PDB file of C-alpha atoms and ligand atoms in Angstrom:
ATOM      1  CA  MET A  20      39.582  24.967  71.220  1.00 72.00           C
ATOM      2  CA  SER A  21      42.924  24.731  72.977  1.00 77.00           C
ATOM      3  CA  TRP A  22      44.353  22.562  75.749  1.00 83.00           C
ATOM      4  CA  LYS A  23      45.317  24.265  78.969  1.00 84.00           C
ATOM      5  CA  LEU A  24      48.884  23.505  79.982  1.00 84.00           C
ATOM      6  CA  GLY A  25      49.014  25.520  83.181  1.00 84.00           C
ATOM      7  CA  ARG A  26      49.374  28.993  84.581  1.00 87.00           C
ATOM      8  CA  VAL A  27      52.524  31.147  84.551  1.00 84.00           C
ATOM      9  CA  ALA A  28      52.794  34.504  86.335  1.00 86.00           C
ATOM     10  CA  GLY A  29      49.004  34.545  86.686  1.00 86.00           C
ATOM     11  CA  ILE A  30      48.489  33.978  82.928  1.00 87.00           C
ATOM     12  CA  ASP A  31      46.809  30.830  81.537  1.00 87.00           C
ATOM     13  CA  LEU A  32      48.966  28.912  79.078  1.00 89.00           C
ATOM     14  CA  PHE A  33      47.257  26.982  76.252  1.00 87.00           C
ATOM     15  CA  LEU A  34      48.434  24.600  73.536  1.00 85.00           C
ATOM     16  CA  HIS A  35      46.585  24.669  70.205  1.00 82.00           C
ATOM     17  CA  PRO A  36      45.853  21.111  68.884  1.00 79.00           C
ATOM     18  CA  THR A  37      47.465  21.923  65.507  1.00 75.00           C
ATOM     19  CA  PHE A  38      50.733  22.034  67.422  1.00 73.00           C
ATOM     20  CA  LEU A  39      50.709  18.208  67.205  1.00 72.00           C
ATOM     21  CA  LEU A  40      51.120  18.560  63.423  1.00 70.00           C
ATOM     22  CA  VAL A  41      54.626  19.815  64.135  1.00 66.00           C
ATOM     23  CA  LEU A  42      55.365  17.741  67.205  1.00 66.00           C
ATOM     24  CA  LEU A  43      54.486  14.272  65.915  1.00 66.00           C
ATOM     25  CA  PRO A  44      56.398  14.275  62.582  1.00 63.00           C
ATOM     26  CA  GLY A  45      59.342  15.903  64.367  1.00 62.00           C
ATOM     27  CA  VAL A  46      59.515  13.178  66.973  1.00 60.00           C
ATOM     28  CA  PHE A  47      58.579  10.109  64.917  1.00 63.00           C
ATOM     29  CA  GLY A  48      60.389  11.291  61.807  1.00 59.00           C
ATOM     30  CA  GLY A  49      63.513  11.475  63.930  1.00 59.00           C
ATOM     31  CA  GLY A  50      64.252  15.031  62.754  1.00 57.00           C
ATOM     32  CA  LEU A  51      64.044  16.618  66.161  1.00 60.00           C
ATOM     33  CA  SER A  52      64.133  15.144  69.618  1.00 74.00           C
ATOM     34  CA  LEU A  53      61.118  15.571  71.854  1.00 77.00           C
ATOM     35  CA  LEU A  54      63.393  17.185  74.426  1.00 81.00           C
ATOM     36  CA  PHE A  55      64.550  19.783  71.909  1.00 83.00           C
ATOM     37  CA  ILE A  56      60.989  20.637  70.864  1.00 81.00           C
ATOM     38  CA  LEU A  57      60.020  21.037  74.510  1.00 83.00           C
ATOM     39  CA  ALA A  58      63.036  23.283  75.146  1.00 86.00           C
ATOM     40  CA  LEU A  59      62.217  25.302  72.025  1.00 85.00           C
ATOM     41  CA  PHE A  60      58.630  25.866  73.072  1.00 83.00           C
ATOM     42  CA  GLY A  61      59.810  26.721  76.572  1.00 89.00           C
ATOM     43  CA  CYS A  62      61.772  29.528  74.898  1.00 91.00           C
ATOM     44  CA  VAL A  63      58.673  30.622  72.937  1.00 90.00           C
ATOM     45  CA  VAL A  64      56.715  30.772  76.211  1.00 91.00           C
ATOM     46  CA  LEU A  65      59.483  32.907  77.758  1.00 93.00           C
ATOM     47  CA  HIS A  66      59.366  35.198  74.686  1.00 93.00           C
ATOM     48  CA  GLU A  67      55.599  35.689  75.130  1.00 92.00           C
ATOM     49  CA  LEU A  68      56.066  36.212  78.871  1.00 93.00           C
ATOM     50  CA  GLY A  69      58.539  38.956  77.970  1.00 93.00           C
ATOM     51  CA  HIS A  70      55.719  40.787  76.127  1.00 91.00           C
ATOM     52  CA  ALA A  71      53.179  39.994  78.862  1.00 90.00           C
ATOM     53  CA  LEU A  72      55.302  41.137  81.799  1.00 90.00           C
ATOM     54  CA  MET A  73      56.391  44.320  80.030  1.00 88.00           C
ATOM     55  CA  ALA A  74      52.715  45.013  79.187  1.00 85.00           C
ATOM     56  CA  ARG A  75      51.887  44.506  82.860  1.00 85.00           C
ATOM     57  CA  ARG A  76      54.360  47.268  83.713  1.00 82.00           C
ATOM     58  CA  PHE A  77      52.125  49.536  81.616  1.00 77.00           C
ATOM     59  CA  GLY A  78      48.978  48.391  83.380  1.00 77.00           C
ATOM     60  CA  ILE A  79      47.899  46.023  80.573  1.00 82.00           C
ATOM     61  CA  GLU A  80      47.086  42.465  81.653  1.00 85.00           C
ATOM     62  CA  THR A  81      47.447  39.431  79.361  1.00 87.00           C
ATOM     63  CA  LEU A  82      44.314  37.267  79.007  1.00 88.00           C
ATOM     64  CA  ASP A  83      46.210  34.131  77.955  1.00 87.00           C
ATOM     65  CA  ILE A  84      49.156  32.780  75.991  1.00 89.00           C
ATOM     66  CA  THR A  85      48.529  30.127  73.308  1.00 87.00           C
ATOM     67  CA  LEU A  86      51.213  28.095  71.544  1.00 84.00           C
ATOM     68  CA  TYR A  87      50.608  27.501  67.818  1.00 77.00           C
ATOM     69  CA  PRO A  88      52.901  25.626  65.415  1.00 71.00           C
ATOM     70  CA  ILE A  89      54.061  28.980  64.043  1.00 70.00           C
ATOM     71  CA  GLY A  90      54.814  30.393  67.481  1.00 75.00           C
ATOM     72  CA  GLY A  91      53.107  31.877  70.493  1.00 82.00           C
ATOM     73  CA  VAL A  92      50.369  34.463  70.809  1.00 83.00           C
ATOM     74  CA  ALA A  93      49.873  36.548  73.942  1.00 85.00           C
ATOM     75  CA  ARG A  94      46.364  38.049  74.018  1.00 84.00           C
ATOM     76  CA  LEU A  95      46.587  41.427  75.706  1.00 83.00           C
ATOM     77  CA  GLU A  96      43.399  42.851  77.211  1.00 82.00           C
ATOM     78  CA  ARG A  97      44.030  45.957  75.118  1.00 77.00           C
ATOM     79  CA  MET A  98      46.669  47.234  72.736  1.00 74.00           C
ATOM     80  CA  PRO A  99      49.065  49.877  73.918  1.00 72.00           C
ATOM     81  CA  ARG A 100      48.376  52.941  71.753  1.00 70.00           C
ATOM     82  CA  ALA A 101      51.101  55.204  73.016  1.00 75.00           C
ATOM     83  CA  PRO A 102      54.268  54.560  70.961  1.00 78.00           C
ATOM     84  CA  GLY A 103      56.576  54.348  73.987  1.00 79.00           C
ATOM     85  CA  ALA A 104      54.578  51.495  75.510  1.00 81.00           C
ATOM     86  CA  GLU A 105      54.205  49.688  72.191  1.00 84.00           C
ATOM     87  CA  LEU A 106      57.939  49.962  71.509  1.00 87.00           C
ATOM     88  CA  LEU A 107      58.988  48.530  74.861  1.00 87.00           C
ATOM     89  CA  ILE A 108      56.373  45.755  74.864  1.00 89.00           C
ATOM     90  CA  ALA A 109      57.341  44.738  71.300  1.00 91.00           C
ATOM     91  CA  LEU A 110      61.065  44.708  72.087  1.00 93.00           C
ATOM     92  CA  ALA A 111      60.633  42.697  75.303  1.00 93.00           C
ATOM     93  CA  GLY A 112      59.912  39.431  73.416  1.00 93.00           C
ATOM     94  CA  PRO A 113      63.019  39.316  71.189  1.00 94.00           C
ATOM     95  CA  ALA A 114      65.059  40.665  74.126  1.00 95.00           C
ATOM     96  CA  VAL A 115      64.210  37.456  75.998  1.00 95.00           C
ATOM     97  CA  ASN A 116      65.577  35.352  73.102  1.00 95.00           C
ATOM     98  CA  PHE A 117      68.799  37.374  73.037  1.00 96.00           C
ATOM     99  CA  ALA A 118      69.096  36.986  76.825  1.00 96.00           C
ATOM    100  CA  ILE A 119      68.751  33.202  76.397  1.00 95.00           C
ATOM    101  CA  VAL A 120      71.470  33.293  73.702  1.00 94.00           C
ATOM    102  CA  ALA A 121      73.735  35.221  76.084  1.00 94.00           C
ATOM    103  CA  GLY A 122      72.976  32.755  78.882  1.00 92.00           C
ATOM    104  CA  LEU A 123      73.742  29.737  76.687  1.00 90.00           C
ATOM    105  CA  MET A 124      76.964  31.394  75.491  1.00 89.00           C
ATOM    106  CA  GLY A 125      77.872  31.858  79.152  1.00 87.00           C
ATOM    107  CA  LEU A 126      77.280  28.145  79.798  1.00 83.00           C
ATOM    108  CA  GLY A 127      79.508  27.364  76.801  1.00 78.00           C
ATOM    109  CA  LEU A 128      82.265  29.596  78.160  1.00 78.00           C
ATOM    110  CA  LEU A 129      82.030  27.760  81.481  1.00 77.00           C
ATOM    111  CA  GLY A 130      82.945  24.633  79.537  1.00 72.00           C
ATOM    112  CA  LEU A 131      79.568  22.906  79.681  1.00 67.00           C
ATOM    113  CA  GLY A 132      79.331  20.376  76.857  1.00 61.00           C
ATOM    114  CA  ALA A 133      83.022  20.744  76.005  1.00 64.00           C
ATOM    115  CA  SER A 134      84.199  17.282  77.082  1.00 67.00           C
ATOM    116  CA  ASP A 135      83.470  14.081  75.131  1.00 65.00           C
ATOM    117  CA  SER A 136      81.084  12.781  77.770  1.00 66.00           C
ATOM    118  CA  THR A 137      78.903  15.902  77.533  1.00 66.00           C
ATOM    119  CA  ALA A 138      79.237  16.477  73.767  1.00 69.00           C
ATOM    120  CA  PHE A 139      75.545  15.661  73.275  1.00 71.00           C
ATOM    121  CA  LEU A 140      74.647  18.393  75.758  1.00 76.00           C
ATOM    122  CA  GLY A 141      76.976  20.788  73.944  1.00 78.00           C
ATOM    123  CA  ASP A 142      75.244  20.126  70.614  1.00 81.00           C
ATOM    124  CA  PHE A 143      71.849  20.493  72.252  1.00 83.00           C
ATOM    125  CA  LEU A 144      72.740  23.863  73.787  1.00 86.00           C
ATOM    126  CA  ASP A 145      74.350  25.056  70.530  1.00 87.00           C
ATOM    127  CA  SER A 146      71.190  24.214  68.568  1.00 87.00           C
ATOM    128  CA  LEU A 147      69.038  25.936  71.171  1.00 90.00           C
ATOM    129  CA  MET A 148      71.270  29.002  70.940  1.00 92.00           C
ATOM    130  CA  VAL A 149      70.978  29.157  67.128  1.00 92.00           C
ATOM    131  CA  VAL A 150      67.202  28.751  67.299  1.00 90.00           C
ATOM    132  CA  ASN A 151      66.889  31.576  69.831  1.00 93.00           C
ATOM    133  CA  LEU A 152      69.096  33.800  67.714  1.00 94.00           C
ATOM    134  CA  VAL A 153      66.883  33.083  64.682  1.00 91.00           C
ATOM    135  CA  LEU A 154      63.712  33.704  66.734  1.00 90.00           C
ATOM    136  CA  GLY A 155      65.052  37.017  68.026  1.00 92.00           C
ATOM    137  CA  VAL A 156      66.202  38.243  64.607  1.00 93.00           C
ATOM    138  CA  PHE A 157      63.117  36.942  62.717  1.00 89.00           C
ATOM    139  CA  ASN A 158      60.796  38.710  65.130  1.00 90.00           C
ATOM    140  CA  LEU A 159      62.644  41.982  64.642  1.00 91.00           C
ATOM    141  CA  ILE A 160      61.918  42.041  60.868  1.00 88.00           C
ATOM    142  CA  PRO A 161      60.269  45.483  60.603  1.00 86.00           C
ATOM    143  CA  ALA A 162      56.940  44.264  59.193  1.00 83.00           C
ATOM    144  CA  PHE A 163      53.587  43.140  60.556  1.00 82.00           C
ATOM    145  CA  PRO A 164      52.775  40.717  62.101  1.00 81.00           C
ATOM    146  CA  MET A 165      56.301  40.389  63.514  1.00 85.00           C
ATOM    147  CA  ASP A 166      57.298  42.274  66.663  1.00 90.00           C
ATOM    148  CA  GLY A 167      59.558  44.417  64.478  1.00 90.00           C
ATOM    149  CA  GLY A 168      56.416  45.695  62.704  1.00 89.00           C
ATOM    150  CA  ARG A 169      55.231  47.108  66.032  1.00 89.00           C
ATOM    151  CA  VAL A 170      58.669  48.578  66.679  1.00 90.00           C
ATOM    152  CA  LEU A 171      58.555  50.276  63.262  1.00 89.00           C
ATOM    153  CA  ARG A 172      54.988  51.506  63.805  1.00 87.00           C
ATOM    154  CA  ALA A 173      55.880  52.891  67.239  1.00 85.00           C
ATOM    155  CA  LEU A 174      58.908  54.710  65.805  1.00 85.00           C
ATOM    156  CA  LEU A 175      57.006  56.116  62.788  1.00 85.00           C
ATOM    157  CA  SER A 176      53.706  57.024  64.441  1.00 80.00           C
ATOM    158  CA  GLY A 177      55.232  60.055  66.144  1.00 72.00           C
ATOM    159  CA  TRP A 178      55.872  61.591  62.724  1.00 76.00           C
ATOM    160  CA  LEU A 179      53.278  60.032  60.437  1.00 80.00           C
ATOM    161  CA  GLY A 180      50.392  59.199  62.759  1.00 78.00           C
ATOM    162  CA  ARG A 181      49.292  55.734  63.803  1.00 81.00           C
ATOM    163  CA  ALA A 182      47.254  54.928  60.674  1.00 85.00           C
ATOM    164  CA  ARG A 183      49.976  55.828  58.157  1.00 87.00           C
ATOM    165  CA  ALA A 184      52.649  54.090  60.245  1.00 87.00           C
ATOM    166  CA  THR A 185      50.486  50.957  60.419  1.00 88.00           C
ATOM    167  CA  THR A 186      49.927  50.967  56.647  1.00 90.00           C
ATOM    168  CA  ILE A 187      53.680  51.167  56.035  1.00 90.00           C
ATOM    169  CA  ALA A 188      54.493  48.298  58.436  1.00 88.00           C
ATOM    170  CA  ALA A 189      51.624  46.205  57.007  1.00 90.00           C
ATOM    171  CA  THR A 190      52.643  46.888  53.388  1.00 91.00           C
ATOM    172  CA  ILE A 191      56.202  45.757  54.095  1.00 90.00           C
ATOM    173  CA  GLY A 192      54.728  42.658  55.784  1.00 88.00           C
ATOM    174  CA  ARG A 193      52.543  41.827  52.763  1.00 91.00           C
ATOM    175  CA  GLY A 194      55.436  42.432  50.372  1.00 92.00           C
ATOM    176  CA  LEU A 195      57.777  40.136  52.282  1.00 90.00           C
ATOM    177  CA  ALA A 196      55.025  37.504  52.605  1.00 90.00           C
ATOM    178  CA  MET A 197      54.449  37.595  48.815  1.00 92.00           C
ATOM    179  CA  ALA A 198      58.174  37.202  48.108  1.00 93.00           C
ATOM    180  CA  PHE A 199      58.460  34.388  50.642  1.00 90.00           C
ATOM    181  CA  GLY A 200      55.289  32.732  49.288  1.00 92.00           C
ATOM    182  CA  ILE A 201      56.618  32.772  45.712  1.00 93.00           C
ATOM    183  CA  TYR A 202      59.940  31.368  46.903  1.00 92.00           C
ATOM    184  CA  ALA A 203      58.094  28.613  48.829  1.00 90.00           C
ATOM    185  CA  LEU A 204      55.940  27.884  45.753  1.00 91.00           C
ATOM    186  CA  PHE A 205      59.025  27.293  43.610  1.00 91.00           C
ATOM    187  CA  HIS A 206      60.383  24.944  46.262  1.00 88.00           C
ATOM    188  CA  LEU A 207      56.950  23.311  46.758  1.00 86.00           C
ATOM    189  CA  ASN A 208      57.294  23.786  50.496  1.00 85.00           C
ATOM    190  CA  LEU A 209      53.731  23.596  51.835  1.00 86.00           C
ATOM    191  CA  LEU A 210      54.659  24.609  55.384  1.00 81.00           C
ATOM    192  CA  HIS A 211      56.436  27.738  54.161  1.00 84.00           C
ATOM    193  CA  MET A 212      53.564  28.554  51.787  1.00 88.00           C
ATOM    194  CA  ALA A 213      51.147  28.329  54.734  1.00 86.00           C
ATOM    195  CA  LEU A 214      53.441  30.549  56.805  1.00 83.00           C
ATOM    196  CA  ALA A 215      53.609  33.116  53.983  1.00 88.00           C
ATOM    197  CA  ALA A 216      49.801  33.107  53.678  1.00 89.00           C
ATOM    198  CA  PHE A 217      49.475  33.552  57.435  1.00 84.00           C
ATOM    199  CA  ILE A 218      51.879  36.517  57.466  1.00 85.00           C
ATOM    200  CA  TYR A 219      50.050  38.106  54.505  1.00 89.00           C
ATOM    201  CA  LEU A 220      46.627  37.774  56.148  1.00 88.00           C
ATOM    202  CA  ALA A 221      47.825  38.820  59.610  1.00 85.00           C
ATOM    203  CA  ALA A 222      49.479  41.951  58.198  1.00 85.00           C
ATOM    204  CA  GLY A 223      46.207  42.877  56.462  1.00 86.00           C
ATOM    205  CA  ALA A 224      44.141  42.177  59.583  1.00 86.00           C
ATOM    206  CA  GLU A 225      46.315  44.452  61.699  1.00 82.00           C
ATOM    207  CA  GLU A 226      46.019  47.235  59.134  1.00 86.00           C
ATOM    208  CA  ARG A 227      42.227  46.893  58.795  1.00 87.00           C
ATOM    209  CA  GLY A 228      41.827  46.906  62.582  1.00 83.00           C
ATOM    210  CA  VAL A 229      43.829  50.068  63.076  1.00 81.00           C
ATOM    211  CA  LEU A 230      42.280  51.888  60.090  1.00 82.00           C
ATOM    212  CA  ALA A 231      38.771  51.052  61.359  1.00 82.00           C
ATOM    213  CA  GLU A 232      39.773  52.389  64.754  1.00 76.00           C
ATOM    214  CA  GLU A 233      41.086  55.591  63.174  1.00 75.00           C
ATOM    215  CA  ARG A 234      37.888  56.054  61.115  1.00 77.00           C
ATOM    216  CA  GLN A 235      35.775  55.623  64.253  1.00 72.00           C
ATOM    217  CA  ARG A 236      37.953  58.091  66.050  1.00 68.00           C
ATOM    218  CA  THR A 237      37.625  60.765  63.362  1.00 67.00           C
ATOM    219  CA  HIS A 238      33.827  60.282  63.412  1.00 67.00           C
ATOM    220  CA  GLY A 239      33.858  61.005  67.092  1.00 59.00           C
ATOM    221  CA  ASP A 240      32.573  57.688  68.445  1.00 56.00           C
ATOM    222  CA  GLY A 241      35.926  55.991  69.004  1.00 50.00           C
ATOM    223  CA  PRO A 242      38.648  56.829  71.465  1.00 50.00           C
ATOM    224  CA  SER A 243      39.617  60.492  71.240  1.00 51.00           C
ATOM    225  CA  GLU A 244      43.094  61.679  70.364  1.00 50.00           C
ATOM    226  CA  ARG A 245      43.518  62.296  74.063  1.00 49.00           C
ATOM    227  CA  ASP A 246      42.659  58.655  74.824  1.00 49.00           C
ATOM    228  CA  MET A 247      44.963  57.492  72.063  1.00 50.00           C
ATOM    229  CA  TRP A 248      47.757  59.139  73.904  1.00 50.00           C
ATOM    230  CA  SER A 249      46.532  58.326  77.364  1.00 51.00           C
ATOM    231  CA  ALA A 250      49.379  56.798  79.280  1.00 54.00           C
ATOM    232  CA  PRO A 251      48.878  53.647  81.347  1.00 52.00           C
ATOM    233  CA  PRO A 252      48.051  53.953  85.037  1.00 52.00           C
ATOM    234  CA  GLY A 253      51.028  55.423  86.830  1.00 54.00           C
ATOM    235  CA  TYR A 254      52.625  56.860  83.687  1.00 54.00           C
ATOM    236  CA  ARG A 255      52.503  60.082  81.755  1.00 53.00           C
ATOM    237  CA  TRP A 256      54.153  60.823  78.406  1.00 54.00           C
ATOM    238  CA  VAL A 257      56.992  63.285  78.531  1.00 50.00           C
ATOM    239  CA  HIS A 258      56.130  65.033  75.287  1.00 48.00           C
ATOM    240  CA  ARG A 259      53.272  64.771  72.815  1.00 49.00           C
ATOM    241  CA  GLY A 260      54.915  66.524  69.914  1.00 47.00           C
ATOM    242  CA  GLN A 261      57.024  65.151  67.118  1.00 47.00           C
ATOM    243  CA  GLY A 262      59.665  62.498  67.133  1.00 49.00           C
ATOM    244  CA  VAL A 263      61.153  60.119  69.597  1.00 49.00           C
ATOM    245  CA  TRP A 264      60.728  62.282  72.684  1.00 46.00           C
ATOM    246  CA  GLN A 265      57.155  61.159  73.016  1.00 49.00           C
ATOM    247  CA  LEU A 266      58.394  57.594  73.390  1.00 52.00           C
ATOM    248  CA  ALA A 267      59.606  58.194  76.917  1.00 51.00           C
ATOM    249  CA  PRO A 268      57.111  57.423  79.680  1.00 50.00           C
ATOM    250  CA  ILE A 269      57.606  58.878  83.131  1.00 47.00           C
ATOM    251  CA  VAL A 270      56.002  57.657  86.309  1.00 46.00           C
ATOM    252  CA  VAL A 271      53.177  59.678  87.832  1.00 43.00           C
ATOM    253  CA  THR A 272      49.851  58.677  89.350  1.00 41.00           C
ATOM    254  CA  THR A 273      46.945  58.610  86.896  1.00 41.00           C
ATOM    255  CA  SER A 274      44.087  56.215  86.142  1.00 42.00           C
ATOM    256  CA  GLY A 275      43.408  54.353  82.892  1.00 44.00           C
ATOM    257  CA  SER A 276      40.458  52.921  80.957  1.00 42.00           C
ATOM    258  CA  ARG A 277      40.204  49.314  79.752  1.00 42.00           C
ATOM    259  CA  PRO A 278      38.781  48.790  76.242  1.00 41.00           C
ATOM    260  CA  SER A 279      38.238  45.438  74.498  1.00 40.00           C
ATOM    261  CA  PRO A 280      40.852  42.649  74.242  1.00 47.00           C
ATOM    262  CA  SER A 281      43.123  42.257  71.253  1.00 51.00           C
ATOM    263  CA  SER A 282      45.852  39.839  70.226  1.00 52.00           C
ATOM    264  CA  TRP A 283      49.533  40.285  70.389  1.00 53.00           C
ATOM    265  CA  ALA A 284      50.849  37.894  67.763  1.00 50.00           C
ATOM    266  CA  SER A 285      54.163  36.081  68.019  1.00 48.00           C
TER     267      SER A 285
HETATM  268 ZN1  LIG B  17      56.995  38.513  70.069  1.00 64.95          ZN
END
C-alpha cells in the first residue's frame, strides 16, 4: 500500500508509508529540516522522471513512480532489452542529478547565498548540491541494483550476452553489498545493514529474473533472439554484431510488442 501524491508527466507518483521512518526522526530529531527533505525527494522524483521520460522516447511507458526511504522506483511497463535503450535509460537518472548540480553551481556563481542575509540559503543550496553529487555518483556504481549495473550490463551484453553480463553486474552488486554489510555490522549501523541486505537481495532478484528469461528463451517459449533485439517503435538498431556499434538506435518506423511490467529500481 502506498499513498498517492499526484501525477507528473502522466505518471502517478506514490509515497511508501515506510518513508515516514526517515522523515519523522529527521524532522523531530533536528538532524534535517523538513524543507531539505522535501527538496531532496523532489530531486529523487526528477531522477526517476529522467528514467521514465527517456524510456518513453523508446516507446516504454512508466506505470508509476514510488518513493521509498532508500530512494525512488520507476516501474516500467517492460524492460528495455536492447543494450542501446537500456544504456540511455539507465544514464538518464544520474544525468538529472548532475544537471541539478550544474544548475546549483550556476546559482552559486550568480552570487545567490553569498551575502550574510542569504547565508542560510547558500548552505541549503550547497547541501543540496552535495547530495545530488552523491546520488549521481552512487547510482553509477557499476553493480546491480544501481543504475550503473544496467550501464555495465548494457555495455557487456554486446560481447558476453545478456545472461553473462547480468551475472557479472549482479555478482559485483552482491560483493559490494557483503563488504558494506560487514562494515555496517562493525559500526552497528542498522540502517546501513538494512541497505546492504536490500542491495544484496535486489542484485540476486535481477539475476534470477534475467536467467529465467534466458532459460525460457532457449526452450523456445520465451521471447526469441529477434524479439530480444527488437527495437522500440520508431527505432531500429544500427548493427546487431559485436561491440558498441549495436548500442546506437536510429529512427525508422516499426511496431513493438508490450510484455509484462517490471521494476526499474532507484
Ligand atoms: Zn536511477
